[in-house]
């Protein structure tokens, strides 16, 4: 009886934590969009989707824990285990990315980004151009080119700043991103590993709780 109650309370507490995290994710995405801190619709959509998905999993876990619902607990275990595999793999990948791979990722992202996004990044980080080699590449359509930097603080309104006709006195954006990207990947990997192990704890708790007999039920119901 004591074990049943402990497992039930532990499972409820864990899913309340997941519920709070999901609401925080959705709120952060909404605030980021409203304040203009994050302007990318795919990024906002991805964060909200993660929050909604975690919310649904937490609801499944809560229903299964409160009602000792066998079907809910089964699907909860399966989904949570699959989520653990994906999150564990992604977290390990984040921690394993080296400097050269980070640079390639940044170059690919810069190449795919439009001029509005590049300009927003330059103003936000007070930098100009992708890296030292391509800092004066301002021709539209040119690989790793960048939009004008006249609105960037380091250019001080100079129209010819960081163009082919003038020397650039700004820091390249890769130099600004380098440290942030490295620390961001390590933090993301560490947090991902931590939550992936809490998901395994959730699977174990759900399995133990699902196989436990509710002491409040009549034993003849199991015959």
PDB file of C-alpha atoms in Angstrom:
ATOM      1  CA  UNK A   1       0.000   0.000   0.000  1.00  0.00           C
ATOM      2  CA  UNK A   2       2.839   2.372   0.899  1.00  0.00           C
ATOM      3  CA  UNK A   3       4.740   1.471  -2.289  1.00  0.00           C
ATOM      4  CA  UNK A   4       1.647   2.091  -4.406  1.00  0.00           C
ATOM      5  CA  UNK A   5       1.114   5.550  -2.916  1.00  0.00           C
ATOM      6  CA  UNK A   6       4.812   6.464  -3.224  1.00  0.00           C
ATOM      7  CA  UNK A   7       4.902   5.443  -6.893  1.00  0.00           C
ATOM      8  CA  UNK A   8       1.660   7.325  -7.564  1.00  0.00           C
ATOM      9  CA  UNK A   9       2.857  10.523  -5.854  1.00  0.00           C
ATOM     10  CA  UNK A  10       6.262  10.358  -7.556  1.00  0.00           C
ATOM     11  CA  UNK A  11       4.668   9.919 -10.997  1.00  0.00           C
ATOM     12  CA  UNK A  12       2.226  12.768 -10.379  1.00  0.00           C
ATOM     13  CA  UNK A  13       5.056  15.062  -9.204  1.00  0.00           C
ATOM     14  CA  UNK A  14       7.204  14.246 -12.244  1.00  0.00           C
ATOM     15  CA  UNK A  15       4.368  14.982 -14.662  1.00  0.00           C
ATOM     16  CA  UNK A  16       3.497  18.230 -12.888  1.00  0.00           C
ATOM     17  CA  UNK A  17       7.134  19.214 -13.487  1.00  0.00           C
ATOM     18  CA  UNK A  18       6.764  18.338 -17.188  1.00  0.00           C
ATOM     19  CA  UNK A  19       3.517  20.322 -17.259  1.00  0.00           C
ATOM     20  CA  UNK A  20       5.254  23.407 -15.838  1.00  0.00           C
ATOM     21  CA  UNK A  21       8.168  23.068 -18.289  1.00  0.00           C
ATOM     22  CA  UNK A  22       5.756  22.804 -21.228  1.00  0.00           C
ATOM     23  CA  UNK A  23       3.885  25.942 -20.122  1.00  0.00           C
ATOM     24  CA  UNK A  24       7.210  27.781 -19.716  1.00  0.00           C
ATOM     25  CA  UNK A  25       8.235  26.767 -23.273  1.00  0.00           C
ATOM     26  CA  UNK A  26       4.943  28.009 -24.734  1.00  0.00           C
ATOM     27  CA  UNK A  27       5.115  31.248 -22.710  1.00  0.00           C
ATOM     28  CA  UNK A  28       8.738  31.938 -23.682  1.00  0.00           C
ATOM     29  CA  UNK A  29       7.904  31.451 -27.361  1.00  0.00           C
ATOM     30  CA  UNK A  30       4.909  33.780 -27.118  1.00  0.00           C
ATOM     31  CA  UNK A  31       6.862  36.469 -25.231  1.00  0.00           C
ATOM     32  CA  UNK A  32       9.824  36.157 -27.615  1.00  0.00           C
ATOM     33  CA  UNK A  33       7.550  36.667 -30.617  1.00  0.00           C
ATOM     34  CA  UNK A  34       5.642  39.568 -29.037  1.00  0.00           C
ATOM     35  CA  UNK A  35       8.796  41.396 -27.957  1.00  0.00           C
ATOM     36  CA  UNK A  36      10.570  40.823 -31.272  1.00  0.00           C
ATOM     37  CA  UNK A  37      13.519  39.041 -29.629  1.00  0.00           C
ATOM     38  CA  UNK A  38      12.892  35.998 -31.839  1.00  0.00           C
ATOM     39  CA  UNK A  39      11.530  36.885 -35.249  1.00  0.00           C
ATOM     40  CA  UNK A  40      11.843  33.524 -36.989  1.00  0.00           C
ATOM     41  CA  UNK A  41       8.437  31.848 -37.407  1.00  0.00           C
ATOM     42  CA  UNK A  42       9.949  28.299 -37.703  1.00  0.00           C
ATOM     43  CA  UNK A  43      11.856  28.801 -34.431  1.00  0.00           C
ATOM     44  CA  UNK A  44       8.738  30.060 -32.636  1.00  0.00           C
ATOM     45  CA  UNK A  45       6.665  27.222 -34.119  1.00  0.00           C
ATOM     46  CA  UNK A  46       9.259  24.642 -33.083  1.00  0.00           C
ATOM     47  CA  UNK A  47       9.367  25.845 -29.476  1.00  0.00           C
ATOM     48  CA  UNK A  48       5.563  25.933 -29.231  1.00  0.00           C
ATOM     49  CA  UNK A  49       5.298  22.469 -30.810  1.00  0.00           C
ATOM     50  CA  UNK A  50       7.772  21.069 -28.249  1.00  0.00           C
ATOM     51  CA  UNK A  51       5.781  22.693 -25.437  1.00  0.00           C
ATOM     52  CA  UNK A  52       2.440  21.321 -26.700  1.00  0.00           C
ATOM     53  CA  UNK A  53       3.910  17.834 -27.217  1.00  0.00           C
ATOM     54  CA  UNK A  54       5.351  17.790 -23.688  1.00  0.00           C
ATOM     55  CA  UNK A  55       2.026  19.086 -22.332  1.00  0.00           C
ATOM     56  CA  UNK A  56       0.140  16.186 -23.973  1.00  0.00           C
ATOM     57  CA  UNK A  57       2.628  13.640 -22.596  1.00  0.00           C
ATOM     58  CA  UNK A  58       2.306  15.144 -19.110  1.00  0.00           C
ATOM     59  CA  UNK A  59      -1.508  14.963 -19.298  1.00  0.00           C
ATOM     60  CA  UNK A  60      -1.300  11.286 -20.315  1.00  0.00           C
ATOM     61  CA  UNK A  61       0.991  10.638 -17.359  1.00  0.00           C
ATOM     62  CA  UNK A  62      -1.236  12.510 -14.903  1.00  0.00           C
ATOM     63  CA  UNK A  63      -4.399  10.704 -16.048  1.00  0.00           C
ATOM     64  CA  UNK A  64      -2.626   7.363 -15.862  1.00  0.00           C
ATOM     65  CA  UNK A  65      -1.225   8.104 -12.405  1.00  0.00           C
ATOM     66  CA  UNK A  66      -4.410   9.515 -10.848  1.00  0.00           C
ATOM     67  CA  UNK A  67      -6.760   6.854 -12.260  1.00  0.00           C
ATOM     68  CA  UNK A  68      -4.220   3.990 -12.459  1.00  0.00           C
ATOM     69  CA  UNK A  69      -5.311   3.772 -16.112  1.00  0.00           C
ATOM     70  CA  UNK A  70      -3.476   0.873 -17.763  1.00  0.00           C
ATOM     71  CA  UNK A  71      -3.860   2.074 -21.368  1.00  0.00           C
ATOM     72  CA  UNK A  72      -2.713   5.644 -20.599  1.00  0.00           C
ATOM     73  CA  UNK A  73       0.275   4.356 -18.652  1.00  0.00           C
ATOM     74  CA  UNK A  74       1.245   2.008 -21.507  1.00  0.00           C
ATOM     75  CA  UNK A  75       1.201   4.727 -24.178  1.00  0.00           C
ATOM     76  CA  UNK A  76       2.881   7.109 -21.740  1.00  0.00           C
ATOM     77  CA  UNK A  77       5.773   4.655 -21.287  1.00  0.00           C
ATOM     78  CA  UNK A  78       6.173   4.018 -25.017  1.00  0.00           C
ATOM     79  CA  UNK A  79       6.109   7.712 -26.011  1.00  0.00           C
ATOM     80  CA  UNK A  80       8.389   8.727 -23.153  1.00  0.00           C
ATOM     81  CA  UNK A  81      10.911   6.008 -24.032  1.00  0.00           C
ATOM     82  CA  UNK A  82      10.965   7.074 -27.703  1.00  0.00           C
ATOM     83  CA  UNK A  83      11.395  10.679 -26.590  1.00  0.00           C
ATOM     84  CA  UNK A  84      14.283   9.583 -24.364  1.00  0.00           C
ATOM     85  CA  UNK A  85      16.068   7.922 -27.315  1.00  0.00           C
ATOM     86  CA  UNK A  86      15.699  10.994 -29.531  1.00  0.00           C
ATOM     87  CA  UNK A  87      16.637  13.501 -26.805  1.00  0.00           C
ATOM     88  CA  UNK A  88      19.613  11.444 -25.624  1.00  0.00           C
ATOM     89  CA  UNK A  89      20.965  11.183 -29.185  1.00  0.00           C
ATOM     90  CA  UNK A  90      20.496  14.926 -29.840  1.00  0.00           C
ATOM     91  CA  UNK A  91      22.112  15.853 -26.497  1.00  0.00           C
ATOM     92  CA  UNK A  92      25.149  13.659 -27.218  1.00  0.00           C
ATOM     93  CA  UNK A  93      25.410  15.176 -30.709  1.00  0.00           C
ATOM     94  CA  UNK A  94      25.363  18.707 -29.226  1.00  0.00           C
ATOM     95  CA  UNK A  95      28.166  17.829 -26.820  1.00  0.00           C
ATOM     96  CA  UNK A  96      30.214  16.131 -29.561  1.00  0.00           C
ATOM     97  CA  UNK A  97      30.199  19.030 -32.068  1.00  0.00           C
ATOM     98  CA  UNK A  98      33.724  20.467 -32.416  1.00  0.00           C
ATOM     99  CA  UNK A  99      34.856  23.927 -33.561  1.00  0.00           C
ATOM    100  CA  UNK A 100      35.273  22.951 -37.205  1.00  0.00           C
ATOM    101  CA  UNK A 101      31.771  21.465 -37.351  1.00  0.00           C
ATOM    102  CA  UNK A 102      30.352  24.546 -35.618  1.00  0.00           C
ATOM    103  CA  UNK A 103      31.989  26.751 -38.241  1.00  0.00           C
ATOM    104  CA  UNK A 104      30.508  24.646 -41.054  1.00  0.00           C
ATOM    105  CA  UNK A 105      27.063  24.853 -39.449  1.00  0.00           C
ATOM    106  CA  UNK A 106      27.365  28.631 -39.157  1.00  0.00           C
ATOM    107  CA  UNK A 107      28.473  28.975 -42.793  1.00  0.00           C
ATOM    108  CA  UNK A 108      25.560  26.843 -43.963  1.00  0.00           C
ATOM    109  CA  UNK A 109      23.107  28.868 -41.867  1.00  0.00           C
ATOM    110  CA  UNK A 110      24.561  32.158 -43.177  1.00  0.00           C
ATOM    111  CA  UNK A 111      24.372  30.918 -46.759  1.00  0.00           C
ATOM    112  CA  UNK A 112      20.684  29.958 -46.367  1.00  0.00           C
ATOM    113  CA  UNK A 113      19.648  33.110 -44.447  1.00  0.00           C
ATOM    114  CA  UNK A 114      18.071  36.045 -46.289  1.00  0.00           C
ATOM    115  CA  UNK A 115      19.380  39.613 -46.056  1.00  0.00           C
ATOM    116  CA  UNK A 116      16.772  40.649 -43.478  1.00  0.00           C
ATOM    117  CA  UNK A 117      17.898  37.938 -41.074  1.00  0.00           C
ATOM    118  CA  UNK A 118      21.572  38.688 -41.703  1.00  0.00           C
ATOM    119  CA  UNK A 119      20.990  42.400 -41.125  1.00  0.00           C
ATOM    120  CA  UNK A 120      19.107  41.681 -37.899  1.00  0.00           C
ATOM    121  CA  UNK A 121      21.974  39.471 -36.688  1.00  0.00           C
ATOM    122  CA  UNK A 122      24.571  42.129 -37.564  1.00  0.00           C
ATOM    123  CA  UNK A 123      22.705  44.844 -35.679  1.00  0.00           C
ATOM    124  CA  UNK A 124      21.987  42.599 -32.711  1.00  0.00           C
ATOM    125  CA  UNK A 125      25.593  41.452 -32.273  1.00  0.00           C
ATOM    126  CA  UNK A 126      27.277  44.648 -33.529  1.00  0.00           C
ATOM    127  CA  UNK A 127      29.240  42.796 -36.192  1.00  0.00           C
ATOM    128  CA  UNK A 128      29.573  42.850 -39.963  1.00  0.00           C
ATOM    129  CA  UNK A 129      30.079  40.058 -42.470  1.00  0.00           C
ATOM    130  CA  UNK A 130      30.260  36.335 -41.939  1.00  0.00           C
ATOM    131  CA  UNK A 131      33.997  36.047 -41.284  1.00  0.00           C
ATOM    132  CA  UNK A 132      37.273  37.840 -41.976  1.00  0.00           C
ATOM    133  CA  UNK A 133      37.594  36.330 -45.449  1.00  0.00           C
ATOM    134  CA  UNK A 134      34.132  37.409 -46.637  1.00  0.00           C
ATOM    135  CA  UNK A 135      33.762  40.630 -44.660  1.00  0.00           C
ATOM    136  CA  UNK A 136      33.826  42.812 -47.777  1.00  0.00           C
ATOM    137  CA  UNK A 137      31.480  40.591 -49.818  1.00  0.00           C
ATOM    138  CA  UNK A 138      28.457  42.837 -50.376  1.00  0.00           C
ATOM    139  CA  UNK A 139      27.464  41.817 -53.925  1.00  0.00           C
ATOM    140  CA  UNK A 140      23.890  40.393 -53.896  1.00  0.00           C
ATOM    141  CA  UNK A 141      23.815  36.684 -54.760  1.00  0.00           C
ATOM    142  CA  UNK A 142      27.493  36.221 -53.960  1.00  0.00           C
ATOM    143  CA  UNK A 143      28.242  33.273 -51.689  1.00  0.00           C
ATOM    144  CA  UNK A 144      28.505  34.300 -48.001  1.00  0.00           C
ATOM    145  CA  UNK A 145      27.697  37.927 -48.864  1.00  0.00           C
ATOM    146  CA  UNK A 146      26.151  40.278 -46.332  1.00  0.00           C
ATOM    147  CA  UNK A 147      23.788  43.287 -46.521  1.00  0.00           C
ATOM    148  CA  UNK A 148      24.959  46.821 -45.833  1.00  0.00           C
ATOM    149  CA  UNK A 149      26.381  47.491 -42.395  1.00  0.00           C
ATOM    150  CA  UNK A 150      25.687  51.211 -42.262  1.00  0.00           C
ATOM    151  CA  UNK A 151      23.021  50.634 -39.554  1.00  0.00           C
ATOM    152  CA  UNK A 152      25.438  48.631 -37.384  1.00  0.00           C
ATOM    153  CA  UNK A 153      26.835  50.580 -34.423  1.00  0.00           C
ATOM    154  CA  UNK A 154      30.466  49.822 -35.297  1.00  0.00           C
ATOM    155  CA  UNK A 155      30.063  51.465 -38.733  1.00  0.00           C
ATOM    156  CA  UNK A 156      28.638  54.677 -37.230  1.00  0.00           C
ATOM    157  CA  UNK A 157      26.430  55.362 -40.247  1.00  0.00           C
ATOM    158  CA  UNK A 158      29.250  55.126 -42.810  1.00  0.00           C
ATOM    159  CA  UNK A 159      27.647  53.958 -46.075  1.00  0.00           C
ATOM    160  CA  UNK A 160      30.913  52.515 -47.451  1.00  0.00           C
ATOM    161  CA  UNK A 161      31.720  50.639 -44.236  1.00  0.00           C
ATOM    162  CA  UNK A 162      32.781  46.999 -44.859  1.00  0.00           C
ATOM    163  CA  UNK A 163      32.441  47.171 -48.645  1.00  0.00           C
ATOM    164  CA  UNK A 164      34.899  46.388 -51.402  1.00  0.00           C
ATOM    165  CA  UNK A 165      35.932  50.072 -51.505  1.00  0.00           C
ATOM    166  CA  UNK A 166      36.533  50.588 -47.802  1.00  0.00           C
ATOM    167  CA  UNK A 167      38.314  48.819 -44.984  1.00  0.00           C
ATOM    168  CA  UNK A 168      36.078  47.214 -42.368  1.00  0.00           C
ATOM    169  CA  UNK A 169      36.606  48.168 -38.752  1.00  0.00           C
ATOM    170  CA  UNK A 170      33.887  45.861 -37.405  1.00  0.00           C
ATOM    171  CA  UNK A 171      34.271  42.435 -35.853  1.00  0.00           C
ATOM    172  CA  UNK A 172      33.152  39.545 -38.119  1.00  0.00           C
ATOM    173  CA  UNK A 173      29.949  37.852 -36.955  1.00  0.00           C
ATOM    174  CA  UNK A 174      31.623  34.449 -36.628  1.00  0.00           C
ATOM    175  CA  UNK A 175      33.943  35.857 -33.947  1.00  0.00           C
ATOM    176  CA  UNK A 176      30.868  36.955 -31.977  1.00  0.00           C
ATOM    177  CA  UNK A 177      28.955  33.716 -32.569  1.00  0.00           C
ATOM    178  CA  UNK A 178      31.868  31.363 -31.893  1.00  0.00           C
ATOM    179  CA  UNK A 179      31.858  31.563 -28.080  1.00  0.00           C
ATOM    180  CA  UNK A 180      28.064  31.808 -27.833  1.00  0.00           C
ATOM    181  CA  UNK A 181      27.540  28.817 -30.096  1.00  0.00           C
ATOM    182  CA  UNK A 182      30.043  26.667 -28.201  1.00  0.00           C
ATOM    183  CA  UNK A 183      28.567  27.479 -24.788  1.00  0.00           C
ATOM    184  CA  UNK A 184      25.011  27.197 -26.150  1.00  0.00           C
ATOM    185  CA  UNK A 185      25.631  23.706 -27.529  1.00  0.00           C
ATOM    186  CA  UNK A 186      27.235  22.568 -24.268  1.00  0.00           C
ATOM    187  CA  UNK A 187      24.387  23.979 -22.163  1.00  0.00           C
ATOM    188  CA  UNK A 188      21.769  22.490 -24.513  1.00  0.00           C
ATOM    189  CA  UNK A 189      23.518  19.120 -24.459  1.00  0.00           C
ATOM    190  CA  UNK A 190      23.812  19.132 -20.672  1.00  0.00           C
ATOM    191  CA  UNK A 191      20.171  20.117 -20.107  1.00  0.00           C
ATOM    192  CA  UNK A 192      19.071  17.573 -22.717  1.00  0.00           C
ATOM    193  CA  UNK A 193      21.008  14.798 -20.986  1.00  0.00           C
ATOM    194  CA  UNK A 194      19.526  15.739 -17.603  1.00  0.00           C
ATOM    195  CA  UNK A 195      15.941  15.689 -18.889  1.00  0.00           C
ATOM    196  CA  UNK A 196      16.518  12.492 -20.875  1.00  0.00           C
ATOM    197  CA  UNK A 197      17.419  10.683 -17.648  1.00  0.00           C
ATOM    198  CA  UNK A 198      14.323  12.101 -15.913  1.00  0.00           C
ATOM    199  CA  UNK A 199      12.334  10.568 -18.777  1.00  0.00           C
ATOM    200  CA  UNK A 200      13.878   7.180 -18.063  1.00  0.00           C
ATOM    201  CA  UNK A 201      12.909   7.655 -14.419  1.00  0.00           C
ATOM    202  CA  UNK A 202       9.376   8.382 -15.637  1.00  0.00           C
ATOM    203  CA  UNK A 203       9.335   5.175 -17.725  1.00  0.00           C
ATOM    204  CA  UNK A 204      10.540   3.132 -14.733  1.00  0.00           C
ATOM    205  CA  UNK A 205       7.988   4.705 -12.379  1.00  0.00           C
ATOM    206  CA  UNK A 206       5.158   4.157 -14.874  1.00  0.00           C
ATOM    207  CA  UNK A 207       6.170   0.514 -15.376  1.00  0.00           C
ATOM    208  CA  UNK A 208       6.349  -0.184 -11.630  1.00  0.00           C
ATOM    209  CA  UNK A 209       3.093   1.679 -10.968  1.00  0.00           C
ATOM    210  CA  UNK A 210       1.289  -0.063 -13.839  1.00  0.00           C
ATOM    211  CA  UNK A 211       2.210  -3.478 -12.442  1.00  0.00           C
ATOM    212  CA  UNK A 212       1.219  -2.528  -8.889  1.00  0.00           C
ATOM    213  CA  UNK A 213      -2.121  -3.610  -7.461  1.00  0.00           C
ATOM    214  CA  UNK A 214      -4.359  -0.818  -6.198  1.00  0.00           C
ATOM    215  CA  UNK A 215      -5.073  -1.664  -2.519  1.00  0.00           C
ATOM    216  CA  UNK A 216      -8.386   0.215  -2.709  1.00  0.00           C
ATOM    217  CA  UNK A 217      -9.786  -2.253  -5.246  1.00  0.00           C
ATOM    218  CA  UNK A 218     -11.565  -5.482  -4.456  1.00  0.00           C
ATOM    219  CA  UNK A 219      -9.172  -8.430  -5.013  1.00  0.00           C
ATOM    220  CA  UNK A 220     -12.026 -10.336  -6.700  1.00  0.00           C
ATOM    221  CA  UNK A 221     -11.923  -7.780  -9.546  1.00  0.00           C
ATOM    222  CA  UNK A 222      -8.609  -9.276 -10.718  1.00  0.00           C
ATOM    223  CA  UNK A 223     -10.051 -12.807 -10.943  1.00  0.00           C
TER     224      UNK A 223
END
